[in-house]
mmCIF file of the C-alpha atoms, coordinates in Angstrom:
data_MODEL
# 
_entry.id   MODEL 
# 
loop_
_atom_site.group_PDB 
_atom_site.id 
_atom_site.type_symbol 
_atom_site.label_atom_id 
_atom_site.label_alt_id 
_atom_site.label_comp_id 
_atom_site.label_asym_id 
_atom_site.label_entity_id 
_atom_site.label_seq_id 
_atom_site.pdbx_PDB_ins_code 
_atom_site.Cartn_x 
_atom_site.Cartn_y 
_atom_site.Cartn_z 
_atom_site.occupancy 
_atom_site.B_iso_or_equiv 
_atom_site.pdbx_formal_charge 
_atom_site.auth_seq_id 
_atom_site.auth_comp_id 
_atom_site.auth_asym_id 
_atom_site.auth_atom_id 
_atom_site.pdbx_PDB_model_num 
ATOM 1   C CA . MET A 1 1   ? -0.352  0.186   0.293   1.00 0.00 ? 1   MET A CA 1 
ATOM 2   C CA . GLN A 1 2   ? 1.203   2.910   -0.946  1.00 0.00 ? 2   GLN A CA 1 
ATOM 3   C CA . GLN A 1 3   ? -0.655  6.894   0.474   1.00 0.00 ? 3   GLN A CA 1 
ATOM 4   C CA . MET A 1 4   ? -1.902  9.861   -1.618  1.00 0.00 ? 4   MET A CA 1 
ATOM 5   C CA . GLN A 1 5   ? -3.166  13.691  -0.877  1.00 0.00 ? 5   GLN A CA 1 
ATOM 6   C CA . ALA A 1 6   ? -7.160  13.528  -1.387  1.00 0.00 ? 6   ALA A CA 1 
ATOM 7   C CA . THR A 1 7   ? -8.722  16.749  -1.329  1.00 0.00 ? 7   THR A CA 1 
ATOM 8   C CA . VAL A 1 8   ? -12.857 15.661  0.179   1.00 0.00 ? 8   VAL A CA 1 
ATOM 9   C CA . PRO A 1 9   ? -15.596 16.955  -2.521  1.00 0.00 ? 9   PRO A CA 1 
ATOM 10  C CA . ALA A 1 10  ? -18.386 20.047  -1.492  1.00 0.00 ? 10  ALA A CA 1 
ATOM 11  C CA . GLY A 1 11  ? -21.503 18.620  -0.095  1.00 0.00 ? 11  GLY A CA 1 
ATOM 12  C CA . VAL A 1 12  ? -19.476 14.953  1.585   1.00 0.00 ? 12  VAL A CA 1 
ATOM 13  C CA . GLY A 1 13  ? -19.774 14.396  5.006   1.00 0.00 ? 13  GLY A CA 1 
ATOM 14  C CA . PRO A 1 14  ? -18.676 12.994  7.039   1.00 0.00 ? 14  PRO A CA 1 
ATOM 15  C CA . GLY A 1 15  ? -20.250 8.801   6.578   1.00 0.00 ? 15  GLY A CA 1 
ATOM 16  C CA . MET A 1 16  ? -20.397 9.374   2.902   1.00 0.00 ? 16  MET A CA 1 
ATOM 17  C CA . ALA A 1 17  ? -18.200 7.584   0.077   1.00 0.00 ? 17  ALA A CA 1 
ATOM 18  C CA . PHE A 1 18  ? -16.637 9.221   -2.756  1.00 0.00 ? 18  PHE A CA 1 
ATOM 19  C CA . GLN A 1 19  ? -14.306 8.361   -5.460  1.00 0.00 ? 19  GLN A CA 1 
ATOM 20  C CA . VAL A 1 20  ? -10.855 9.201   -5.953  1.00 0.00 ? 20  VAL A CA 1 
ATOM 21  C CA . ASN A 1 21  ? -8.443  9.569   -8.984  1.00 0.00 ? 21  ASN A CA 1 
ATOM 22  C CA . THR A 1 22  ? -5.729  7.312   -8.806  1.00 0.00 ? 22  THR A CA 1 
ATOM 23  C CA . PRO A 1 23  ? -2.496  5.914   -10.272 1.00 0.00 ? 23  PRO A CA 1 
ATOM 24  C CA . SER A 1 24  ? -4.310  2.560   -9.242  1.00 0.00 ? 24  SER A CA 1 
ATOM 25  C CA . GLY A 1 25  ? -7.113  3.727   -11.850 1.00 0.00 ? 25  GLY A CA 1 
ATOM 26  C CA . PRO A 1 26  ? -10.893 5.020   -9.178  1.00 0.00 ? 26  PRO A CA 1 
ATOM 27  C CA . MET A 1 27  ? -11.562 4.045   -5.969  1.00 0.00 ? 27  MET A CA 1 
ATOM 28  C CA . GLN A 1 28  ? -14.006 4.552   -3.285  1.00 0.00 ? 28  GLN A CA 1 
ATOM 29  C CA . VAL A 1 29  ? -13.756 6.113   0.386   1.00 0.00 ? 29  VAL A CA 1 
ATOM 30  C CA . ILE A 1 30  ? -15.511 7.749   2.982   1.00 0.00 ? 30  ILE A CA 1 
ATOM 31  C CA . CYS A 1 31  ? -14.989 10.120  4.339   1.00 0.00 ? 31  CYS A CA 1 
ATOM 32  C CA . PRO A 1 32  ? -14.407 10.016  8.360   1.00 0.00 ? 32  PRO A CA 1 
ATOM 33  C CA . PRO A 1 33  ? -15.737 11.045  10.763  1.00 0.00 ? 33  PRO A CA 1 
ATOM 34  C CA . ASP A 1 34  ? -14.403 14.448  11.604  1.00 0.00 ? 34  ASP A CA 1 
ATOM 35  C CA . ALA A 1 35  ? -14.266 15.446  8.316   1.00 0.00 ? 35  ALA A CA 1 
ATOM 36  C CA . THR A 1 36  ? -15.442 18.205  6.052   1.00 0.00 ? 36  THR A CA 1 
ATOM 37  C CA . ALA A 1 37  ? -16.057 18.838  3.372   1.00 0.00 ? 37  ALA A CA 1 
ATOM 38  C CA . GLY A 1 38  ? -12.526 20.870  1.592   1.00 0.00 ? 38  GLY A CA 1 
ATOM 39  C CA . SER A 1 39  ? -9.924  19.492  4.148   1.00 0.00 ? 39  SER A CA 1 
ATOM 40  C CA . GLN A 1 40  ? -7.646  17.275  2.955   1.00 0.00 ? 40  GLN A CA 1 
ATOM 41  C CA . MET A 1 41  ? -7.311  13.325  3.723   1.00 0.00 ? 41  MET A CA 1 
ATOM 42  C CA . MET A 1 42  ? -4.453  10.854  3.463   1.00 0.00 ? 42  MET A CA 1 
ATOM 43  C CA . VAL A 1 43  ? -5.590  6.847   1.258   1.00 0.00 ? 43  VAL A CA 1 
ATOM 44  C CA . ASN A 1 44  ? -4.099  3.777   1.355   1.00 0.00 ? 44  ASN A CA 1 
ATOM 45  C CA . VAL A 1 45  ? -3.659  4.044   -2.379  1.00 0.00 ? 45  VAL A CA 1 
ATOM 46  C CA . PRO A 1 46  ? -3.170  0.106   -4.019  1.00 0.00 ? 46  PRO A CA 1 
ATOM 47  C CA . VAL A 1 47  ? 1.189   -0.747  -5.396  1.00 0.00 ? 47  VAL A CA 1 
ATOM 48  C CA . VAL A 1 48  ? 0.268   -1.406  -9.353  1.00 0.00 ? 48  VAL A CA 1 
ATOM 49  C CA . VAL A 1 49  ? 2.977   -3.744  -10.666 1.00 0.00 ? 49  VAL A CA 1 
ATOM 50  C CA . MET A 1 50  ? 3.733   -5.374  -13.223 1.00 0.00 ? 50  MET A CA 1 
ATOM 51  C CA . ALA A 1 51  ? 2.612   -9.148  -14.039 1.00 0.00 ? 51  ALA A CA 1 
ATOM 52  C CA . GLU A 1 52  ? 4.491   -10.577 -17.253 1.00 0.00 ? 52  GLU A CA 1 
ATOM 53  C CA . ALA A 1 53  ? 3.229   -12.687 -19.488 1.00 0.00 ? 53  ALA A CA 1 
ATOM 54  C CA . ILE A 1 54  ? 5.845   -15.721 -21.509 1.00 0.00 ? 54  ILE A CA 1 
ATOM 55  C CA . GLY A 1 55  ? 5.449   -17.510 -24.067 1.00 0.00 ? 55  GLY A CA 1 
ATOM 56  C CA . GLY A 1 56  ? 6.332   -21.155 -24.523 1.00 0.00 ? 56  GLY A CA 1 
ATOM 57  C CA . ASP A 1 57  ? 9.301   -20.092 -25.835 1.00 0.00 ? 57  ASP A CA 1 
ATOM 58  C CA . GLY A 1 58  ? 9.558   -19.018 -22.667 1.00 0.00 ? 58  GLY A CA 1 
ATOM 59  C CA . ALA A 1 59  ? 10.165  -15.336 -24.012 1.00 0.00 ? 59  ALA A CA 1 
ATOM 60  C CA . VAL A 1 60  ? 8.532   -12.117 -22.391 1.00 0.00 ? 60  VAL A CA 1 
ATOM 61  C CA . VAL A 1 61  ? 4.980   -11.348 -24.351 1.00 0.00 ? 61  VAL A CA 1 
ATOM 62  C CA . ALA A 1 62  ? 3.898   -8.674  -22.807 1.00 0.00 ? 62  ALA A CA 1 
ATOM 63  C CA . ALA A 1 63  ? 3.468   -7.009  -19.489 1.00 0.00 ? 63  ALA A CA 1 
ATOM 64  C CA . GLN A 1 64  ? 0.349   -5.530  -17.555 1.00 0.00 ? 64  GLN A CA 1 
ATOM 65  C CA . PRO A 1 65  ? 0.328   -3.460  -14.821 1.00 0.00 ? 65  PRO A CA 1 
ATOM 66  C CA . VAL A 1 66  ? -2.071  -4.941  -12.505 1.00 0.00 ? 66  VAL A CA 1 
ATOM 67  C CA . ALA A 1 67  ? -3.757  -3.334  -9.422  1.00 0.00 ? 67  ALA A CA 1 
ATOM 68  C CA . ALA A 1 68  ? -4.443  -4.977  -5.456  1.00 0.00 ? 68  ALA A CA 1 
ATOM 69  C CA . PRO A 1 69  ? -8.363  -5.017  -5.069  1.00 0.00 ? 69  PRO A CA 1 
ATOM 70  C CA . THR A 1 70  ? -9.464  -1.747  -4.727  1.00 0.00 ? 70  THR A CA 1 
ATOM 71  C CA . PRO A 1 71  ? -12.153 -2.228  -1.842  1.00 0.00 ? 71  PRO A CA 1 
ATOM 72  C CA . MET A 1 72  ? -13.940 0.603   -0.700  1.00 0.00 ? 72  MET A CA 1 
ATOM 73  C CA . VAL A 1 73  ? -11.751 2.497   2.580   1.00 0.00 ? 73  VAL A CA 1 
ATOM 74  C CA . MET A 1 74  ? -11.242 5.103   4.798   1.00 0.00 ? 74  MET A CA 1 
ATOM 75  C CA . ALA A 1 75  ? -9.273  8.003   4.821   1.00 0.00 ? 75  ALA A CA 1 
ATOM 76  C CA . GLN A 1 76  ? -7.681  9.026   7.351   1.00 0.00 ? 76  GLN A CA 1 
ATOM 77  C CA . PRO A 1 77  ? -7.959  12.965  8.039   1.00 0.00 ? 77  PRO A CA 1 
ATOM 78  C CA . MET A 1 78  ? -4.934  14.576  7.590   1.00 0.00 ? 78  MET A CA 1 
ATOM 79  C CA . ALA A 1 79  ? -4.346  17.508  10.616  1.00 0.00 ? 79  ALA A CA 1 
ATOM 80  C CA . THR A 1 80  ? -7.398  19.657  10.615  1.00 0.00 ? 80  THR A CA 1 
ATOM 81  C CA . THR A 1 81  ? -7.031  23.259  9.551   1.00 0.00 ? 81  THR A CA 1 
ATOM 82  C CA . GLU A 1 82  ? -8.035  26.251  9.838   1.00 0.00 ? 82  GLU A CA 1 
ATOM 83  C CA . LEU A 1 83  ? -11.063 28.178  7.275   1.00 0.00 ? 83  LEU A CA 1 
ATOM 84  C CA . GLY A 1 84  ? -8.907  31.365  6.180   1.00 0.00 ? 84  GLY A CA 1 
ATOM 85  C CA . ALA A 1 85  ? -9.081  33.583  3.019   1.00 0.00 ? 85  ALA A CA 1 
ATOM 86  C CA . GLY A 1 86  ? -11.713 33.452  1.607   1.00 0.00 ? 86  GLY A CA 1 
ATOM 87  C CA . SER A 1 87  ? -14.335 31.038  3.012   1.00 0.00 ? 87  SER A CA 1 
ATOM 88  C CA . GLY A 1 88  ? -16.814 33.920  4.130   1.00 0.00 ? 88  GLY A CA 1 
ATOM 89  C CA . LEU A 1 89  ? -16.378 33.645  7.238   1.00 0.00 ? 89  LEU A CA 1 
ATOM 90  C CA . PRO A 1 90  ? -17.329 35.021  9.502   1.00 0.00 ? 90  PRO A CA 1 
ATOM 91  C CA . TRP A 1 91  ? -20.990 35.162  8.000   1.00 0.00 ? 91  TRP A CA 1 
ATOM 92  C CA . ARG A 1 92  ? -23.133 37.448  9.784   1.00 0.00 ? 92  ARG A CA 1 
ATOM 93  C CA . LEU A 1 93  ? -26.803 37.841  8.302   1.00 0.00 ? 93  LEU A CA 1 
ATOM 94  C CA . SER A 1 94  ? -29.373 40.713  9.870   1.00 0.00 ? 94  SER A CA 1 
ATOM 95  C CA . LEU A 1 95  ? -32.567 40.011  10.208  1.00 0.00 ? 95  LEU A CA 1 
ATOM 96  C CA . GLN A 1 96  ? -34.469 43.227  11.451  1.00 0.00 ? 96  GLN A CA 1 
ATOM 97  C CA . VAL A 1 97  ? -37.861 43.522  9.698   1.00 0.00 ? 97  VAL A CA 1 
ATOM 98  C CA . ASP A 1 98  ? -35.981 47.433  7.906   1.00 0.00 ? 98  ASP A CA 1 
ATOM 99  C CA . LYS A 1 99  ? -33.027 44.405  5.797   1.00 0.00 ? 99  LYS A CA 1 
ATOM 100 C CA . LYS A 1 100 ? -35.889 41.404  3.726   1.00 0.00 ? 100 LYS A CA 1 
ATOM 101 C CA . THR A 1 101 ? -33.056 43.875  0.505   1.00 0.00 ? 101 THR A CA 1 
ATOM 102 C CA . GLU A 1 102 ? -30.523 41.059  1.683   1.00 0.00 ? 102 GLU A CA 1 
ATOM 103 C CA . MET A 1 103 ? -32.381 38.564  2.165   1.00 0.00 ? 103 MET A CA 1 
ATOM 104 C CA . SER A 1 104 ? -33.520 38.736  -0.894  1.00 0.00 ? 104 SER A CA 1 
ATOM 105 C CA . GLU A 1 105 ? -30.781 38.765  -2.691  1.00 0.00 ? 105 GLU A CA 1 
ATOM 106 C CA . LEU A 1 106 ? -30.042 35.957  -1.056  1.00 0.00 ? 106 LEU A CA 1 
ATOM 107 C CA . LYS A 1 107 ? -32.866 33.998  -2.500  1.00 0.00 ? 107 LYS A CA 1 
ATOM 108 C CA . ALA A 1 108 ? -32.458 35.048  -5.809  1.00 0.00 ? 108 ALA A CA 1 
ATOM 109 C CA . SER A 1 109 ? -28.725 34.459  -5.734  1.00 0.00 ? 109 SER A CA 1 
ATOM 110 C CA . GLY A 1 110 ? -29.211 31.210  -4.327  1.00 0.00 ? 110 GLY A CA 1 
ATOM 111 C CA . GLN A 1 111 ? -25.111 30.881  -4.580  1.00 0.00 ? 111 GLN A CA 1 
ATOM 112 C CA . SER A 1 112 ? -23.757 30.344  -1.275  1.00 0.00 ? 112 SER A CA 1 
ATOM 113 C CA . PRO A 1 113 ? -21.296 32.362  0.175   1.00 0.00 ? 113 PRO A CA 1 
ATOM 114 C CA . ILE A 1 114 ? -19.708 30.666  2.255   1.00 0.00 ? 114 ILE A CA 1 
ATOM 115 C CA . PRO A 1 115 ? -17.985 27.635  -0.891  1.00 0.00 ? 115 PRO A CA 1 
ATOM 116 C CA . VAL A 1 116 ? -17.481 24.514  1.616   1.00 0.00 ? 116 VAL A CA 1 
ATOM 117 C CA . ILE A 1 117 ? -21.513 24.581  1.237   1.00 0.00 ? 117 ILE A CA 1 
ATOM 118 C CA . SER A 1 118 ? -23.540 22.875  -1.421  1.00 0.00 ? 118 SER A CA 1 
ATOM 119 C CA . ARG A 1 119 ? -26.244 24.469  -3.222  1.00 0.00 ? 119 ARG A CA 1 
ATOM 120 C CA . SER A 1 120 ? -28.771 22.790  -2.004  1.00 0.00 ? 120 SER A CA 1 
ATOM 121 C CA . ASP A 1 121 ? -27.176 22.155  2.049   1.00 0.00 ? 121 ASP A CA 1 
ATOM 122 C CA . TRP A 1 122 ? -26.977 26.465  1.180   1.00 0.00 ? 122 TRP A CA 1 
ATOM 123 C CA . ALA A 1 123 ? -31.640 27.042  -0.335  1.00 0.00 ? 123 ALA A CA 1 
ATOM 124 C CA . GLU A 1 124 ? -31.763 25.474  3.640   1.00 0.00 ? 124 GLU A CA 1 
ATOM 125 C CA . ILE A 1 125 ? -30.138 27.526  5.524   1.00 0.00 ? 125 ILE A CA 1 
ATOM 126 C CA . VAL A 1 126 ? -32.462 30.783  3.439   1.00 0.00 ? 126 VAL A CA 1 
ATOM 127 C CA . ALA A 1 127 ? -35.662 29.733  4.308   1.00 0.00 ? 127 ALA A CA 1 
ATOM 128 C CA . ALA A 1 128 ? -35.451 28.494  7.488   1.00 0.00 ? 128 ALA A CA 1 
ATOM 129 C CA . LEU A 1 129 ? -32.998 32.579  7.935   1.00 0.00 ? 129 LEU A CA 1 
ATOM 130 C CA . ASP A 1 130 ? -36.364 33.930  5.404   1.00 0.00 ? 130 ASP A CA 1 
ATOM 131 C CA . GLU A 1 131 ? -38.686 31.896  7.772   1.00 0.00 ? 131 GLU A CA 1 
ATOM 132 C CA . THR A 1 132 ? -37.129 34.261  10.518  1.00 0.00 ? 132 THR A CA 1 
ATOM 133 C CA . GLN A 1 133 ? -37.021 37.327  9.893   1.00 0.00 ? 133 GLN A CA 1 
ATOM 134 C CA . ARG A 1 134 ? -40.352 36.188  8.701   1.00 0.00 ? 134 ARG A CA 1 
ATOM 135 C CA . GLY A 1 135 ? -42.436 35.970  12.029  1.00 0.00 ? 135 GLY A CA 1 
ATOM 136 C CA . GLN A 1 136 ? -41.247 39.268  13.188  1.00 0.00 ? 136 GLN A CA 1 
ATOM 137 C CA . PHE A 1 137 ? -45.141 41.048  14.806  1.00 0.00 ? 137 PHE A CA 1 
ATOM 138 C CA . PHE A 1 138 ? -43.589 44.358  11.816  1.00 0.00 ? 138 PHE A CA 1 
ATOM 139 C CA . TYR A 1 139 ? -42.379 42.287  9.139   1.00 0.00 ? 139 TYR A CA 1 
ATOM 140 C CA . ASP A 1 140 ? -45.256 43.930  7.249   1.00 0.00 ? 140 ASP A CA 1 
ATOM 141 C CA . SER A 1 141 ? -44.546 47.057  8.970   1.00 0.00 ? 141 SER A CA 1 
ATOM 142 C CA . PRO A 1 142 ? -41.717 48.418  9.683   1.00 0.00 ? 142 PRO A CA 1 
ATOM 143 C CA . GLY A 1 143 ? -41.871 51.777  11.103  1.00 0.00 ? 143 GLY A CA 1 
ATOM 144 C CA . CYS A 1 144 ? -44.648 50.455  13.538  1.00 0.00 ? 144 CYS A CA 1 
ATOM 145 C CA . GLU A 1 145 ? -41.263 48.540  14.689  1.00 0.00 ? 145 GLU A CA 1 
ATOM 146 C CA . PHE A 1 146 ? -39.914 52.288  15.496  1.00 0.00 ? 146 PHE A CA 1 
ATOM 147 C CA . VAL A 1 147 ? -42.596 53.942  16.747  1.00 0.00 ? 147 VAL A CA 1 
ATOM 148 C CA . TYR A 1 148 ? -43.536 51.419  19.328  1.00 0.00 ? 148 TYR A CA 1 
ATOM 149 C CA . PHE A 1 149 ? -40.155 51.575  21.230  1.00 0.00 ? 149 PHE A CA 1 
ATOM 150 C CA . CYS A 1 150 ? -39.169 54.749  20.582  1.00 0.00 ? 150 CYS A CA 1 
ATOM 151 C CA . CYS A 1 151 ? -40.868 57.528  19.894  1.00 0.00 ? 151 CYS A CA 1 
ATOM 152 C CA . PRO A 1 152 ? -41.379 59.554  21.397  1.00 0.00 ? 152 PRO A CA 1 
ATOM 153 C CA . GLY A 1 153 ? -39.718 58.704  24.502  1.00 0.00 ? 153 GLY A CA 1 
ATOM 154 C CA . GLY A 1 154 ? -35.639 57.214  22.730  1.00 0.00 ? 154 GLY A CA 1 
ATOM 155 C CA . PRO A 1 155 ? -34.188 54.811  25.945  1.00 0.00 ? 155 PRO A CA 1 
ATOM 156 C CA . ILE A 1 156 ? -37.044 55.271  28.107  1.00 0.00 ? 156 ILE A CA 1 
ATOM 157 C CA . GLN A 1 157 ? -40.295 53.934  25.774  1.00 0.00 ? 157 GLN A CA 1 
ATOM 158 C CA . LEU A 1 158 ? -38.060 51.311  24.752  1.00 0.00 ? 158 LEU A CA 1 
ATOM 159 C CA . VAL A 1 159 ? -37.295 49.938  28.533  1.00 0.00 ? 159 VAL A CA 1 
ATOM 160 C CA . VAL A 1 160 ? -41.392 49.852  29.220  1.00 0.00 ? 160 VAL A CA 1 
ATOM 161 C CA . CYS A 1 161 ? -42.121 48.073  26.810  1.00 0.00 ? 161 CYS A CA 1 
ATOM 162 C CA . MET A 1 162 ? -39.810 45.368  27.218  1.00 0.00 ? 162 MET A CA 1 
ATOM 163 C CA . CYS A 1 163 ? -41.031 45.010  29.898  1.00 0.00 ? 163 CYS A CA 1 
ATOM 164 C CA . ASN A 1 164 ? -44.746 45.422  28.975  1.00 0.00 ? 164 ASN A CA 1 
ATOM 165 C CA . PRO A 1 165 ? -46.766 41.959  29.192  1.00 0.00 ? 165 PRO A CA 1 
ATOM 166 C CA . ILE A 1 166 ? -48.061 42.719  25.700  1.00 0.00 ? 166 ILE A CA 1 
ATOM 167 C CA . THR A 1 167 ? -44.871 42.534  24.162  1.00 0.00 ? 167 THR A CA 1 
ATOM 168 C CA . CYS A 1 168 ? -43.388 39.831  25.190  1.00 0.00 ? 168 CYS A CA 1 
ATOM 169 C CA . ALA A 1 169 ? -46.912 37.835  23.715  1.00 0.00 ? 169 ALA A CA 1 
ATOM 170 C CA . LEU A 1 170 ? -46.460 39.721  20.341  1.00 0.00 ? 170 LEU A CA 1 
ATOM 171 C CA . CYS A 1 171 ? -43.013 40.536  19.906  1.00 0.00 ? 171 CYS A CA 1 
ATOM 172 C CA . ILE A 1 172 ? -40.510 38.151  21.572  1.00 0.00 ? 172 ILE A CA 1 
ATOM 173 C CA . CYS A 1 173 ? -42.056 34.805  22.228  1.00 0.00 ? 173 CYS A CA 1 
ATOM 174 C CA . PRO A 1 174 ? -42.874 34.054  18.786  1.00 0.00 ? 174 PRO A CA 1 
ATOM 175 C CA . MET A 1 175 ? -39.242 35.431  17.501  1.00 0.00 ? 175 MET A CA 1 
ATOM 176 C CA . GLU A 1 176 ? -37.096 32.889  19.837  1.00 0.00 ? 176 GLU A CA 1 
ATOM 177 C CA . ALA A 1 177 ? -40.013 30.171  18.933  1.00 0.00 ? 177 ALA A CA 1 
ATOM 178 C CA . LYS A 1 178 ? -39.505 30.800  14.969  1.00 0.00 ? 178 LYS A CA 1 
ATOM 179 C CA . LYS A 1 179 ? -35.768 30.959  16.322  1.00 0.00 ? 179 LYS A CA 1 
ATOM 180 C CA . THR A 1 180 ? -35.740 27.644  17.621  1.00 0.00 ? 180 THR A CA 1 
ATOM 181 C CA . ALA A 1 181 ? -36.760 25.961  14.877  1.00 0.00 ? 181 ALA A CA 1 
ATOM 182 C CA . ALA A 1 182 ? -35.174 27.637  12.173  1.00 0.00 ? 182 ALA A CA 1 
ATOM 183 C CA . LYS A 1 183 ? -31.520 26.653  14.644  1.00 0.00 ? 183 LYS A CA 1 
ATOM 184 C CA . ALA A 1 184 ? -32.378 22.744  14.817  1.00 0.00 ? 184 ALA A CA 1 
ATOM 185 C CA . LYS A 1 185 ? -32.786 22.596  10.677  1.00 0.00 ? 185 LYS A CA 1 
ATOM 186 C CA . ILE A 1 186 ? -29.203 24.623  10.838  1.00 0.00 ? 186 ILE A CA 1 
ATOM 187 C CA . ASP A 1 187 ? -27.249 22.911  13.188  1.00 0.00 ? 187 ASP A CA 1 
ATOM 188 C CA . PRO A 1 188 ? -27.631 19.517  11.471  1.00 0.00 ? 188 PRO A CA 1 
ATOM 189 C CA . ILE A 1 189 ? -26.640 21.191  8.296   1.00 0.00 ? 189 ILE A CA 1 
ATOM 190 C CA . VAL A 1 190 ? -23.358 23.959  8.236   1.00 0.00 ? 190 VAL A CA 1 
ATOM 191 C CA . SER A 1 191 ? -21.652 20.897  11.347  1.00 0.00 ? 191 SER A CA 1 
ATOM 192 C CA . LYS A 1 192 ? -20.560 18.679  8.324   1.00 0.00 ? 192 LYS A CA 1 
ATOM 193 C CA . TYR A 1 193 ? -19.124 21.080  6.958   1.00 0.00 ? 193 TYR A CA 1 
ATOM 194 C CA . GLY A 1 194 ? -17.162 21.629  10.996  1.00 0.00 ? 194 GLY A CA 1 
ATOM 195 C CA . LEU A 1 195 ? -19.469 24.899  10.932  1.00 0.00 ? 195 LEU A CA 1 
ATOM 196 C CA . LYS A 1 196 ? -20.941 26.030  13.780  1.00 0.00 ? 196 LYS A CA 1 
ATOM 197 C CA . PHE A 1 197 ? -25.040 28.480  13.672  1.00 0.00 ? 197 PHE A CA 1 
ATOM 198 C CA . ARG A 1 198 ? -25.761 31.101  16.774  1.00 0.00 ? 198 ARG A CA 1 
ATOM 199 C CA . PHE A 1 199 ? -28.259 34.106  16.403  1.00 0.00 ? 199 PHE A CA 1 
ATOM 200 C CA . ASP A 1 200 ? -26.489 37.310  18.517  1.00 0.00 ? 200 ASP A CA 1 
ATOM 201 C CA . ASP A 1 201 ? -29.127 39.398  20.400  1.00 0.00 ? 201 ASP A CA 1 
ATOM 202 C CA . GLY A 1 202 ? -28.508 43.048  20.595  1.00 0.00 ? 202 GLY A CA 1 
ATOM 203 C CA . LEU A 1 203 ? -30.171 45.983  20.736  1.00 0.00 ? 203 LEU A CA 1 
ATOM 204 C CA . CYS A 1 204 ? -30.001 46.927  17.654  1.00 0.00 ? 204 CYS A CA 1 
ATOM 205 C CA . GLY A 1 205 ? -31.699 43.506  16.136  1.00 0.00 ? 205 GLY A CA 1 
ATOM 206 C CA . ILE A 1 206 ? -30.714 40.133  15.578  1.00 0.00 ? 206 ILE A CA 1 
ATOM 207 C CA . ASP A 1 207 ? -27.908 38.745  13.668  1.00 0.00 ? 207 ASP A CA 1 
ATOM 208 C CA . ALA A 1 208 ? -27.922 34.877  12.887  1.00 0.00 ? 208 ALA A CA 1 
ATOM 209 C CA . VAL A 1 209 ? -24.062 34.534  12.158  1.00 0.00 ? 209 VAL A CA 1 
ATOM 210 C CA . ILE A 1 210 ? -22.364 31.455  11.352  1.00 0.00 ? 210 ILE A CA 1 
ATOM 211 C CA . GLU A 1 211 ? -18.170 30.575  11.955  1.00 0.00 ? 211 GLU A CA 1 
ATOM 212 C CA . GLN A 1 212 ? -15.793 27.954  12.911  1.00 0.00 ? 212 GLN A CA 1 
# 
C-alpha cells in the first residue's frame, strides 16, 4: 500500500462515500467522522505492479500493470486546518425587518457565500432564516416597530416596552420559537462542514451568524 492526498468534495460529509482518482484507477473511499468538505485526506492506495506474460519459448510476451483489489476504505484525515481567506467566514446576516432586501438578494442568488456549503444545503439555510425573519410581529410594517419602541420616549420608552407583557406575548415569545425552530434545521446542515450557527441578539436587532 502507498498513500496519496485527496480533497473531500463539496457536499460530502462524514460517513459519505466519494470517488478518488488514483494511479491504480478510480477508488471509492468513505469520509471519516471528523472530516468536512474541502479538508485534505490521506488515502491508502494499492501499489501497481507489472505482470509479465511468458510464451512457450520462455520469452516475455507482454507486461501489463496489475493493481491489487481496491475495496472501499476509510480515508485518514490530515491535521485539521482553519478555513482561511476566501472561506466567507464568519458570515453574518441581519434579520431586522428593515433589512428584507438582503434576504431577497440571498434567495434570488441561490449561491452560497461560504464556498464549502453546497447550493442545496444553502437553500435550506436561507429558507429557515427567511421564515424566522417573517415571524417578527412588525415584518409588514417596519416603521411601526420604531414608533412602538422608541418614539417619542427614546430609551425610556424602549425599557418600558420591553417590560410590557404585551411585547412579550406578541413579539418576544413568537420570535424565540421561530429562532429555536430555525436553529434545529440549520445546526445539522452546518455541522457537516465543521461549522457552527448561532443567533446574535443585540439592541439593534437579531443577526444570524455562521462561523468555524
